[in-house]
Coordinates of C-alpha atoms in Angstrom, one line a residue:
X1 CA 12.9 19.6 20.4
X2 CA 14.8 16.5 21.5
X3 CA 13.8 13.3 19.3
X4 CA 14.0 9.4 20.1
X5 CA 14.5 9.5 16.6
X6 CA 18.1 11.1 17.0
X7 CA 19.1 8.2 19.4
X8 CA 21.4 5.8 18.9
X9 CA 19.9 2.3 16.8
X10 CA 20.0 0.5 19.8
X11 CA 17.7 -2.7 21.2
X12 CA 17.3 -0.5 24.3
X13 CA 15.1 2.1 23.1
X14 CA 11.5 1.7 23.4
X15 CA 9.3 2.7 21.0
X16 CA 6.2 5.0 22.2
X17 CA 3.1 5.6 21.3
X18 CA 1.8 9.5 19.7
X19 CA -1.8 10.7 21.3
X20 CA -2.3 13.8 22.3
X21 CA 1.0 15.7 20.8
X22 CA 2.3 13.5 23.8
X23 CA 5.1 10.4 23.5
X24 CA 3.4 8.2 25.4
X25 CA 5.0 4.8 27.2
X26 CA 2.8 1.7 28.4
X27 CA 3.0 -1.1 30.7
X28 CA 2.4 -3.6 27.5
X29 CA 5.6 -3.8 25.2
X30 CA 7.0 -6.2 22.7
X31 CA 10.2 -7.2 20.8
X32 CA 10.3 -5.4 17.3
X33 CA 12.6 -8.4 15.0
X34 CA 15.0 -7.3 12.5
X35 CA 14.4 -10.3 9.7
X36 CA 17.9 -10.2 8.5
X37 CA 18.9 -11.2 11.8
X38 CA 16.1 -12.0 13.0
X39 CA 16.9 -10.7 16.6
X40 CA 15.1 -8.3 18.3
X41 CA 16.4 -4.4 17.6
X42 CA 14.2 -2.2 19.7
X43 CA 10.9 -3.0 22.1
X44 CA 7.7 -1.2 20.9
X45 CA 5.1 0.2 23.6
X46 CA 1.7 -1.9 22.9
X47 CA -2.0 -0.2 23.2
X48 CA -4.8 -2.0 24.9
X49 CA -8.1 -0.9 24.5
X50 CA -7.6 2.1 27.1
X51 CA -5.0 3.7 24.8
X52 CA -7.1 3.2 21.9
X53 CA -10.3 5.1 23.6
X54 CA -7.4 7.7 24.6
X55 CA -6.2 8.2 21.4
X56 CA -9.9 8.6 19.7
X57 CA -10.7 10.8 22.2
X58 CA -7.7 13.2 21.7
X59 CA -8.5 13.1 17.4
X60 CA -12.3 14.2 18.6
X61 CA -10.8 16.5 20.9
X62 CA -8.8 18.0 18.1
X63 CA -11.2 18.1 15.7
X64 CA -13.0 21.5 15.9
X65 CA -10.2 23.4 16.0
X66 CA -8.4 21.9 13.0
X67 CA -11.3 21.4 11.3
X68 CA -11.7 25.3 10.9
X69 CA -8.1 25.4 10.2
X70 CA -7.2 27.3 6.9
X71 CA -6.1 25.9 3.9
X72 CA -2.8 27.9 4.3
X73 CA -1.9 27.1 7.7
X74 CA -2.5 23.2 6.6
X75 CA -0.2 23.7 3.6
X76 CA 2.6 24.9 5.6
X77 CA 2.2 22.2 7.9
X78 CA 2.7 19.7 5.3
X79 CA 5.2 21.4 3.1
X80 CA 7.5 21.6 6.5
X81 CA 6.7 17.6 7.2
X82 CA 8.0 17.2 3.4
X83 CA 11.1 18.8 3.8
X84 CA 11.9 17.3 7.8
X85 CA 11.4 13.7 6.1
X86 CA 14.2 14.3 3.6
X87 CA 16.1 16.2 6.1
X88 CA 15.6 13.2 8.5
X89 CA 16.0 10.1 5.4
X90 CA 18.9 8.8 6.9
X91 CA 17.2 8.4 10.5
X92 CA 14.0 7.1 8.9
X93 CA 15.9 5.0 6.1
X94 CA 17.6 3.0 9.0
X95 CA 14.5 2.4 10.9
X96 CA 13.2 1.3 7.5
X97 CA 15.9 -0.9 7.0
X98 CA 16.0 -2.9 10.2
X99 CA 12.6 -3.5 10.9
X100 CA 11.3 -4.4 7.4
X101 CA 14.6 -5.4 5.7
X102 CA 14.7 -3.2 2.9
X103 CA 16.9 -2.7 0.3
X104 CA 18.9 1.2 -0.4
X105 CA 16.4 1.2 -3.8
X106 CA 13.5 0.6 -1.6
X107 CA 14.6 3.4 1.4
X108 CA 15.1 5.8 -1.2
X109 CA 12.0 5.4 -3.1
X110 CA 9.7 5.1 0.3
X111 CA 11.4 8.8 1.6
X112 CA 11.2 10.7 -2.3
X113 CA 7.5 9.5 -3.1
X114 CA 6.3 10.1 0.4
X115 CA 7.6 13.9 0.3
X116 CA 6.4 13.9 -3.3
X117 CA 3.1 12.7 -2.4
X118 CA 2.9 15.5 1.0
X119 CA 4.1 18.1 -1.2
X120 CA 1.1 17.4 -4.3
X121 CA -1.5 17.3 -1.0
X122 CA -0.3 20.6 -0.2
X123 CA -0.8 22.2 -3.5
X124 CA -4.4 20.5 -3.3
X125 CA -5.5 21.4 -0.1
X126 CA -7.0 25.0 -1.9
X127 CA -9.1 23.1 -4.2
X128 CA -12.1 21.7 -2.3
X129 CA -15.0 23.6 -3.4
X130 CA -18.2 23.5 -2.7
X131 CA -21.6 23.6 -5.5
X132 CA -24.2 26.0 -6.4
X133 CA -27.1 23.2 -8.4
X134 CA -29.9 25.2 -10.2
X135 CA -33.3 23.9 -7.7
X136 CA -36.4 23.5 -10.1
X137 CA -38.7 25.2 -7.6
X138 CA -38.8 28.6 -8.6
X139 CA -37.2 31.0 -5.6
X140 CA -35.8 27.8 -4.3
X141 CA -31.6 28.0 -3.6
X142 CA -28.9 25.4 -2.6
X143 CA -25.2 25.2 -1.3
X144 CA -23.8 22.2 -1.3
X145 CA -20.8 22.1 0.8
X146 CA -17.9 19.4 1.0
X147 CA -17.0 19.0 5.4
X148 CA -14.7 16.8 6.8
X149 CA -16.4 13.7 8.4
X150 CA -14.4 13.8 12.0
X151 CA -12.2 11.4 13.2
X152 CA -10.7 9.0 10.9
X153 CA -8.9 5.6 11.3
X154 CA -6.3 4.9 9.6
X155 CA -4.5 1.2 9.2
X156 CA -1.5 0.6 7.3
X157 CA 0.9 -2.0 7.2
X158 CA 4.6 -2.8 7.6
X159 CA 5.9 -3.3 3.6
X160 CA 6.2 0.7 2.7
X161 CA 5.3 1.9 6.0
X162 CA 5.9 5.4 4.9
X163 CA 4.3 5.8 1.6
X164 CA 1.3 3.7 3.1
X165 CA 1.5 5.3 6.3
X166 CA 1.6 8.6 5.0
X167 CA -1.0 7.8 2.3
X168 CA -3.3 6.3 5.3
X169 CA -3.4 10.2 7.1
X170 CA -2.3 13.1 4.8
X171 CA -5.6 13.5 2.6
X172 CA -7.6 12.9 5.4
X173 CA -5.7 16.0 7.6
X174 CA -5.3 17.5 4.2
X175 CA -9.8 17.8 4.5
X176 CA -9.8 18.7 7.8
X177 CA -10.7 15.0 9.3
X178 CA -8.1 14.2 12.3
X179 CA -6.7 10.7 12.6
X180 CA -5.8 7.7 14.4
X181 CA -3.2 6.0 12.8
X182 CA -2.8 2.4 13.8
X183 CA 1.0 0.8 13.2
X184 CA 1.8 -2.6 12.2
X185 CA 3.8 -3.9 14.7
X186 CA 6.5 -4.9 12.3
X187 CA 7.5 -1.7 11.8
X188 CA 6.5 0.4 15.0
X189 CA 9.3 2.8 14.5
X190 CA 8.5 3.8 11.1
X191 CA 5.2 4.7 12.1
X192 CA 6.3 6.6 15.4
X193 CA 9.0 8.8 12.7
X194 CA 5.9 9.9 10.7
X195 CA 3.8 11.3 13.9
X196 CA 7.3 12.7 15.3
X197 CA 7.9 14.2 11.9
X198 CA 3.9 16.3 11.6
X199 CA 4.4 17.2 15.4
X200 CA 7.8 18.6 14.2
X201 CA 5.7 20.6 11.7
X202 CA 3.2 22.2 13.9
X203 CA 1.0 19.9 13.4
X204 CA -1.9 20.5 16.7
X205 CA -1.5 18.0 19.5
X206 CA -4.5 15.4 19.0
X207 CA -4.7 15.5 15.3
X208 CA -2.5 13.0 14.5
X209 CA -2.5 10.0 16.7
X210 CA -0.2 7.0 16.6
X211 CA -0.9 3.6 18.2
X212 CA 0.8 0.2 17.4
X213 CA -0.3 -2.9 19.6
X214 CA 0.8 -6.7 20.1
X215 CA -0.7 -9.0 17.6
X216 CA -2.4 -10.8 20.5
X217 CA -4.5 -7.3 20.9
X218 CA -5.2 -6.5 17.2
X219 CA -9.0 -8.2 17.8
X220 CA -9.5 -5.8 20.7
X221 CA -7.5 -2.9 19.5
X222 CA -9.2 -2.6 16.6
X223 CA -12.6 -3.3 17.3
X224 CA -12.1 -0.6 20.4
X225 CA -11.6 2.0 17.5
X226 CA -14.1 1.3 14.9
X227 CA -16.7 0.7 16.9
X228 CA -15.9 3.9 18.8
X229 CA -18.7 6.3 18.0
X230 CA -16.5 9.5 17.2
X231 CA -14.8 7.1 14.3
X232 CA -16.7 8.5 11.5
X233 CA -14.5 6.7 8.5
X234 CA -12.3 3.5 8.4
X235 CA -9.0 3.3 5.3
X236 CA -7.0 -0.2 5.9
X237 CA -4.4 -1.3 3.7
X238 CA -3.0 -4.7 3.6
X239 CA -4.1 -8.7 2.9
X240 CA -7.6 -9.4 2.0
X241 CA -8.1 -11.9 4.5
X242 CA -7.4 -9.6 7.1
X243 CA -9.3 -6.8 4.8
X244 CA -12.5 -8.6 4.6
X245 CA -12.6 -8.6 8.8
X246 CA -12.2 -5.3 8.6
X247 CA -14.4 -4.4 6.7
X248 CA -17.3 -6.6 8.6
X249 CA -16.4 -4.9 11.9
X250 CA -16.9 -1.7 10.3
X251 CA -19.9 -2.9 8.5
X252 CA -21.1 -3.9 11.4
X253 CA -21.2 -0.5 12.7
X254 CA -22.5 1.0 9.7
X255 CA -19.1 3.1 9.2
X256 CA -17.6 3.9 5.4
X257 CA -14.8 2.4 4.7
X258 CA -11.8 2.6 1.6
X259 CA -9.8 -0.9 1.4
X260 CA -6.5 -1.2 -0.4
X261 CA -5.9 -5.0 -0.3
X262 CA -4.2 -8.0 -1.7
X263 CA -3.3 -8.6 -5.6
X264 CA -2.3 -11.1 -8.5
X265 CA -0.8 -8.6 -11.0
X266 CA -0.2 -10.4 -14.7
X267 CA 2.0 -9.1 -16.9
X268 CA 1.3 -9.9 -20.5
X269 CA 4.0 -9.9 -23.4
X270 CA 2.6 -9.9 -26.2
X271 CA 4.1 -11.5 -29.7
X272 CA 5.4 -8.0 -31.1
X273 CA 6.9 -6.6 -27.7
X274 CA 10.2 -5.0 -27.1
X275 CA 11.5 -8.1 -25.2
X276 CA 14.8 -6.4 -23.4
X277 CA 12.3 -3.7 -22.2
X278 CA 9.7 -6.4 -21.1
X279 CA 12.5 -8.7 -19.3
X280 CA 13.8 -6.0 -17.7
X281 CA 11.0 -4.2 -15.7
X282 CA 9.3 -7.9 -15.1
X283 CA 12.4 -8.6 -13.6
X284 CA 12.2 -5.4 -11.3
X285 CA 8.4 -5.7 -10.9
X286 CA 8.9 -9.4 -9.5
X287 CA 11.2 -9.5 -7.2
X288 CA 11.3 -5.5 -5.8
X289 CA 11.3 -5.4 -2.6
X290 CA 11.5 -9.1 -2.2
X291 CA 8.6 -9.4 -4.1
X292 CA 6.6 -8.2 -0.9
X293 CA 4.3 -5.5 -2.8
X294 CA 0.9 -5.6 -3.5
X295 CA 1.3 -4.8 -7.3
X296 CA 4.0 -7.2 -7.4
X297 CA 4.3 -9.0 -10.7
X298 CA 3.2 -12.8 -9.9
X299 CA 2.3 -13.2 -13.3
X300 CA 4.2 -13.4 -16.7
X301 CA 1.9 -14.0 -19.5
X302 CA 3.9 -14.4 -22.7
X303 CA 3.1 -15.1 -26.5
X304 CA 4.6 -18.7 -27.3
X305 CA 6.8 -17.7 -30.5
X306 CA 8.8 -15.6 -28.1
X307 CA 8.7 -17.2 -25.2
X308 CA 11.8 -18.9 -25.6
X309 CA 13.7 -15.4 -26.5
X310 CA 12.1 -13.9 -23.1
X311 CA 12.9 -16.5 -21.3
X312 CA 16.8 -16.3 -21.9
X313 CA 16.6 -12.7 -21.2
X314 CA 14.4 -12.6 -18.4
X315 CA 16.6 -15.2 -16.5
X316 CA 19.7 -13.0 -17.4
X317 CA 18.6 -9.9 -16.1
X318 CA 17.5 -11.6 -13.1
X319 CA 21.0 -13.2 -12.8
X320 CA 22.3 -9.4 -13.3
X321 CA 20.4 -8.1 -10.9
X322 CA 19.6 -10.3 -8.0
X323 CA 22.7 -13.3 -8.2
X324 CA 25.2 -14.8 -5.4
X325 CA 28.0 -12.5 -7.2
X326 CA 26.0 -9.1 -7.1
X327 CA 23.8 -9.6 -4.2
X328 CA 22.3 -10.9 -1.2
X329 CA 19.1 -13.2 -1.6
X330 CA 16.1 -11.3 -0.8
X331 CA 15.1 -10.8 2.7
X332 CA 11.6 -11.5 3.8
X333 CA 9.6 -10.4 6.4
X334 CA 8.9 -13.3 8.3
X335 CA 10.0 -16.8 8.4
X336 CA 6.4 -17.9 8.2
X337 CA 5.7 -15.5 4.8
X338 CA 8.7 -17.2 3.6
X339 CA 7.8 -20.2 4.0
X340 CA 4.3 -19.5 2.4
X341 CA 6.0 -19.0 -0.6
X342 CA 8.5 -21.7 -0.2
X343 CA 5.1 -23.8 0.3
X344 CA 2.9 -22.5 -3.0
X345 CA 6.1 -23.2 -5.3
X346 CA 7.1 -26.8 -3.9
X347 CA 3.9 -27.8 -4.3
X348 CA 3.7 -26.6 -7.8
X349 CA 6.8 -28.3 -8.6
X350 CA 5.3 -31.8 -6.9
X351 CA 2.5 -31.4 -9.4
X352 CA 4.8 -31.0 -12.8
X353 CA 5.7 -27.1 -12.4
X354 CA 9.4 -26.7 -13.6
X355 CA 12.0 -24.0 -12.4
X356 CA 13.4 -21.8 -15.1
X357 CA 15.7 -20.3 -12.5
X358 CA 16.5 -20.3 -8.8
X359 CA 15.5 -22.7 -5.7
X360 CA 12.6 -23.1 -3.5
X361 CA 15.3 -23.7 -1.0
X362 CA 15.8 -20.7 1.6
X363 CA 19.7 -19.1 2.0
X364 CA 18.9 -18.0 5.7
X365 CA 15.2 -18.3 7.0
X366 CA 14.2 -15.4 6.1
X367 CA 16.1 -15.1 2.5
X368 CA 16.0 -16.9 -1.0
X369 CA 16.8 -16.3 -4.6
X370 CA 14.1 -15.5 -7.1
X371 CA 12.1 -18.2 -8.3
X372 CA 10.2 -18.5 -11.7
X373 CA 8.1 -21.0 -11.9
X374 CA 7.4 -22.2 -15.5
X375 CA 4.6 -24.7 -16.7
X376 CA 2.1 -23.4 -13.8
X377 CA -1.3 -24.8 -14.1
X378 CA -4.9 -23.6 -12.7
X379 CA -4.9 -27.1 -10.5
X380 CA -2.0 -25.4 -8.6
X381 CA -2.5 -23.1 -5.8
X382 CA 0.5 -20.7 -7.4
X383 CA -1.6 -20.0 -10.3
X384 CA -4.3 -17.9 -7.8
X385 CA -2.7 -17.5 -4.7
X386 CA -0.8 -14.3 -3.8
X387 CA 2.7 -15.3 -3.4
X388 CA 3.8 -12.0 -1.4
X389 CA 7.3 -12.9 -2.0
X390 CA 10.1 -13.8 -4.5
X391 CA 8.9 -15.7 -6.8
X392 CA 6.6 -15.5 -10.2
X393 CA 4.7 -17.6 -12.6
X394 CA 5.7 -17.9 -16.7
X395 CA 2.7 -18.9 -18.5
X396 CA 3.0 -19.3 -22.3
X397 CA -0.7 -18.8 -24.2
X398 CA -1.2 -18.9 -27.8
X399 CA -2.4 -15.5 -28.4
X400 CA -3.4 -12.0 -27.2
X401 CA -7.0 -13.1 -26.1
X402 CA -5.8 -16.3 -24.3
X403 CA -3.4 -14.2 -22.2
X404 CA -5.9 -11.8 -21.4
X405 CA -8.2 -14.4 -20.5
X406 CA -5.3 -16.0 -18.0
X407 CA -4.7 -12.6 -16.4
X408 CA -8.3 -12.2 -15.8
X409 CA -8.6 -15.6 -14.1
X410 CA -8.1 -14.2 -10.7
X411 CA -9.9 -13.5 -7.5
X412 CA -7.6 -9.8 -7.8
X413 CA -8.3 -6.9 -9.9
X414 CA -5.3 -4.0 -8.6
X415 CA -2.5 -4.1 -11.6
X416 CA -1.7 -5.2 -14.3
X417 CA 1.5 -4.5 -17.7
X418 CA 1.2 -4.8 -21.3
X419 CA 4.2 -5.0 -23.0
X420 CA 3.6 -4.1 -27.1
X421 CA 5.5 -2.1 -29.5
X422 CA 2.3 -1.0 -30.8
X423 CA 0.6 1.9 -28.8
X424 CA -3.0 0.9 -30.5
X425 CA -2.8 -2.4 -29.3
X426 CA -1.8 -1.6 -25.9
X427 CA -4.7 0.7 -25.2
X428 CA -6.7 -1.5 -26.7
X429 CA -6.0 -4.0 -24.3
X430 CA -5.7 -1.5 -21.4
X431 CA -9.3 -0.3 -22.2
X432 CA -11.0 -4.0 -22.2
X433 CA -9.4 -4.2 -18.5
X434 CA -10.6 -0.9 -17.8
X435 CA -14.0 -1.7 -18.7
X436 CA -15.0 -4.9 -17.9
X437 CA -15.3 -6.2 -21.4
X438 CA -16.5 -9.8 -21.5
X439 CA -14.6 -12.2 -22.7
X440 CA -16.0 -15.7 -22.9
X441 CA -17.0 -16.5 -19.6
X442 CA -14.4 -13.8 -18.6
X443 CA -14.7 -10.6 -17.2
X444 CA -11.5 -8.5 -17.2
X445 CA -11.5 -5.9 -15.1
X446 CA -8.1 -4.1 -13.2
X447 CA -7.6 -0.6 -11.5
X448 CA -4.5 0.4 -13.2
X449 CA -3.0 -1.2 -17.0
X450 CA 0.7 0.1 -17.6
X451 CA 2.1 -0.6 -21.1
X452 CA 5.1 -1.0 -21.5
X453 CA 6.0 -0.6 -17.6
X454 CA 6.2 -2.9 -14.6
X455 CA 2.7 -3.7 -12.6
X456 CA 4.8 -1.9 -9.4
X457 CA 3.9 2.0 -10.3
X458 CA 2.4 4.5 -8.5
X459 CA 2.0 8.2 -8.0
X460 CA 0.9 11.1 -6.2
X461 CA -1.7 12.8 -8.7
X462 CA -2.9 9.0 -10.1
X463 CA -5.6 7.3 -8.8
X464 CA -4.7 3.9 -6.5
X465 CA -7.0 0.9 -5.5
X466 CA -8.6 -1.9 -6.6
X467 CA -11.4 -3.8 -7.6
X468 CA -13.1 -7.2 -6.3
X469 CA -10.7 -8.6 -3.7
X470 CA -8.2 -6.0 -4.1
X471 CA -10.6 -3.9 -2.1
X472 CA -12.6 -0.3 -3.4
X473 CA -12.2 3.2 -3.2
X474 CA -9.5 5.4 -4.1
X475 CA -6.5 7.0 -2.2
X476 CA -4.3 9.4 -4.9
X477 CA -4.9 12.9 -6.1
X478 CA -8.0 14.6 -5.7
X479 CA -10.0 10.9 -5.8
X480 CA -8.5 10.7 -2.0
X481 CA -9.7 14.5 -0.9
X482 CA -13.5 13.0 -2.6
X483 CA -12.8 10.0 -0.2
X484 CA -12.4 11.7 3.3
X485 CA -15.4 14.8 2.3
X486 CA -19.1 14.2 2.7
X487 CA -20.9 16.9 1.2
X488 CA -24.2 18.3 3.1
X489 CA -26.5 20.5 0.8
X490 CA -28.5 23.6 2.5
X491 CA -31.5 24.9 0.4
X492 CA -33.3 28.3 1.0
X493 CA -35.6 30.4 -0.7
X494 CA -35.9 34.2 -1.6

C-alpha cells in the first residue's frame, strides 16, 4: 500500500484524517508549526462536528464484528503494528521531531516503549477471564462475564504523541472496544502514523479512527463526541485545566471516564543519599524533554547538610549535559508555554528566589537553558504551579519529615523520587506516600514513588495515573484491560 508517510518532509503535504479504514481530506485545514523554526512544516485536515459524527459512526459500525474478534487474530494485529513502527522509526522519528521538537533520546525512547508497550498488550489480550461466584440460594448459578463497552474516545496530547497515543487506543482494541482517537493539533502527523501504522496491520476499517481539529473547534469537536450516544467511555490525557472540562462534559452525560493529567513531581534527597546518583537522574528527570513531561521533576527537596555538595554536582551534570558547548537550549513547544515558564521563574526571582544556574532569558523564542531556582517559597507561584518546561525548584528542609511534608504540599499527586542509600528508609517513605499517611496537617499521597530513580519512569506492565488533580484511573498492564471491560453477571438455576 502506498503511504503519505513515505513522502517527502515537505510543507506541501496535507495531513488527513483516518475514519472508516479511509484517508480522508476536508475543506477545514490548518498550518502544523515546527517550534524550532517556528514556521509552518505541513497543513493538517481539521474535523468539524460532521467528521466527528462520521467517525463515531464508523467505530459503532465496526464494533460487532471486532468485538467477536479472537484473541489471536487481535494479537497478530498488534504484534505486526509493533514491528511496522520500528520498521518505520525513521519516518515516524522525523514527524516526531519537527512537530514537537524533540530531541534523538526522546524519538528513540517514544518508538522502543511504544512497541514494548503493543507487544506486552499482545501477550495480554488471552487473559481476560470471566467469574464463576458461589450464589447463596441453593440451585441458584452465576457467570459473570468481562465485555467490551463499545466505542471509546480517546484524547491524547502532543508531548509523546506516540507512547500517549498508543496508550490512549491499544488496551481498549486490545478488549474489543473500537476507538476514536482525537489528535492534538500540534502533532497531527504523529497521530495520522499510528492509524496508518494498525491499518497496515489489518487492523478492520472503522475500528480505529483518527480525527485532529483546529483549536478554534476543540469546544465543538469534542462535545460532538462525548455527547454522542454510541461513546460509551471517555480516556484524556493532558493539563488539568483542560482535564477538569473534560471531565464535566462527560459528566454531564453520565459517561466513565480515566484522566491522566497534570503534575508537580518532588524529588527528595535525603541526608544519607548517593549524591552523584541523585544529581544525575534529577538532572535527566528535570529538564528531559525540555522539561515538557508530566512526571517531570519540578521539585528538588534536599537535606540541608548536603545541600551544598548536591548543589555543586547537580549544576555540573547539568553543565555536562545540557550547556552552550554540548548542546542546543531546549526547545519548547510554544512561545506562549515558554513564556509561562519564563513568567513563574521571573516572578520568583522579583520576590527573593535566586538562580543557582542558568537564565530566565529565552536563546530563541521557543528555547532556553535550564533554570534551577533556589530559595523558592510557598508565597510564589513556582512553588505549586506546574512549570511544564525547563526549569526546577531546590528547596533545602531540615529533615526527612519536613521534605516529605514540602512534597506533599501540592494540588498534584502523579510521581514522585526518593533518593537514600538505605532500602528501609526508602520504602518507608514510599509506603507513607502510597498510603495517605497523615502527617500534621498533611496528607501524602502519590501514584508512583521511585527510590533511587528520576520521577520520569514508566512501563508497560506498571500501573500509570494519578491521584487528586493528576486525574484517576489507571492505563498500564492488566489495570488498563480492568479500565475498558465492564463485567455483566447472568444467574440461573438448576
Amino acid at each position: 500500500m502506498a503511504s503519505a508517510g513515505a513522502e517527502t518532509l515537505s510543507s506541501q503535504y496535507t495531513v488527513p484524517l483516518w475514519i472508516g479504514g479511509e484517508e480522508i481530506r476536508t475543506g477545514t485545514n490548518f498550518d502544523v508549526i515546527n517550534p524550532t523554526t517556528y514556521k509552518p512544516i505541513w497543513v493538517s485536515c481539521g474535523a468539524k462536528k460532521a467528521e466527528a459524527t462520521l467517525a463515531v459512526e464508523a467505530a459503532q459500525v465496526a464494533f460487532p464484528a471486532w468485538s467477536r474478534t479472537k484473541p489471536h487474530q487481535r494479537r497478530d494485529i498488534f504484534t505486526r503494528a509493533a514491528d511496522l513502527l520500528e520498521k518505520r522509526a525513521g519516518e515516524v522519528g522525523g514527524y516526531l521531531q519537527n512537530e514537537t521538537g524533540a530531541g534523538s533520546f526522546w524519538l528513540d525512547f517514544n518508538v522502543s516503549l511504544s512497541s514494548e508497550m503493543l507487544r506486552d498488550i499482545a501477550g495480554r489480550i488471552s487473559s481476560v477471564t470471566g467469574v464463576i461466584p458461589t450464589c447463596a440460594q441453593e440451585g441458584m448459578h452465576a457467570l459473570v462475564f468481562k465485555e467490551p463497552y463499545g466505542v471509546v474516545l480517546g484524547i491524547a496530547p502532543w508531548n509523546a504523541p506516540f507512547i500517549l497515543g498508543f496508550r490512549a487506543i491499544a488496551c481498549a482494541l486490545a478488549t474489543g472496544n473500537t476507538v476514536v482517537l482525537k489528535a492534538s493539533e500540534r502533532s497531527p502527523r504523529c497521530f495520522w502514523a499510528i492509524g496508518s501504522i494498525f491499518n497496515e496491520a489489518g487492523l478492520p476499517p472503522g475500528a480505529l479512527n483518527v480525527v485532529a481539529h483546529r483549536p478554534e473547534d476543540a469546544l465543538e469537536v469534542i462535545e460532538t463526541m462525548i455527547a454522542h450516544p454510541v461513546v460509551k467511555k471517555i480516556n484524556f490525557t493532558g493539563s488539568t485545566s483542560v482535564g477538569r472540562t473534560i471531565a464535566a462534559t462527560a459528566g454531564k452525560h453520565l459517561k466513565p471516564i480515566l484522566l491522566e493529567l497534570g503534575g508537580k513531581a518532588s524529588s527528595l534527597v535525603l541526608e544519607d543519599a548517593d549524591l552523584k546518583l541523585a544529581a544525575h537522574w534529577n538532572a535527566i528527570g528535570a529538564f528531559l524533554h525540555s522539561g515538557q513531561i508530566c512526571m517531570s521533576t519540578e521539585r528538588i527537596v534536599v537535606h540541608e547538610r548536603i545541600a551544598g555538595e548536591f548543589a555543586t554536582l547537580f549544576k555540573a551534570d547539568i553543565e555536562e549535559m545540557h550547556g552552550q558547548d554540548s548542546n542546543p537550549a531546549p526547545t519548547v513547544v510554544t512561545i506562549a508555554n515558554l513564556q509561562r515558564t519564563k513568567s513563574l521563574v521571573d516572578s520568583a526571582l522579583a520576590s527573593g528566589a535566586t538562580l543557582l544556574t542558568g537564565s530566565a532569558e529565552p536563546e530563541t523564542p521557543t528555547s532556553m537553558r535550564p533554570v534551577v531556582v533556589q530559595n523558592v517559597t510557598k508565597d510564589m507561584d513556582l512553588y505549586y504551579k506546574e512549570s511544564f518546561g525547563p526549569s526546577v525548584s531546590l528547596i533545602v528542609v531540615k529533615s526527612a519529615r519536613e521534605a516529605v511534608e514540602v512534597a506533599n504540599d501540592t494540588e498534584y499527586g502523579l510521581s514522585a523520587a526518593v533518593f537514600t542509600r538505605d532500602l528501609a528508609t526508602g520504602l518507608r517513605v514510599a509506603r507513607q506516600i502510597e498510603s495517605g499517611l497523615k502527617m500534621g496537617v498533611f496528607q501524602f499521597a502519590t501514584r508512583a514513588v521511585h527510590i533511587n530513580g528520576m520521577t520520569v519512569h514508566d512501563e508497560a506492565s506498571l500501573p500509570h495515573g494519578g491521584i487528586k488533580s493528576s486525574g484517576f484511573g489507571r492505563f498500564g498492564g492488566s489495570w488498563a484491560f480492568d479500565e475498558f471491560l465492564w463485567v455483566k453477571t447472568v444467574t440461573f438455576r438448576d
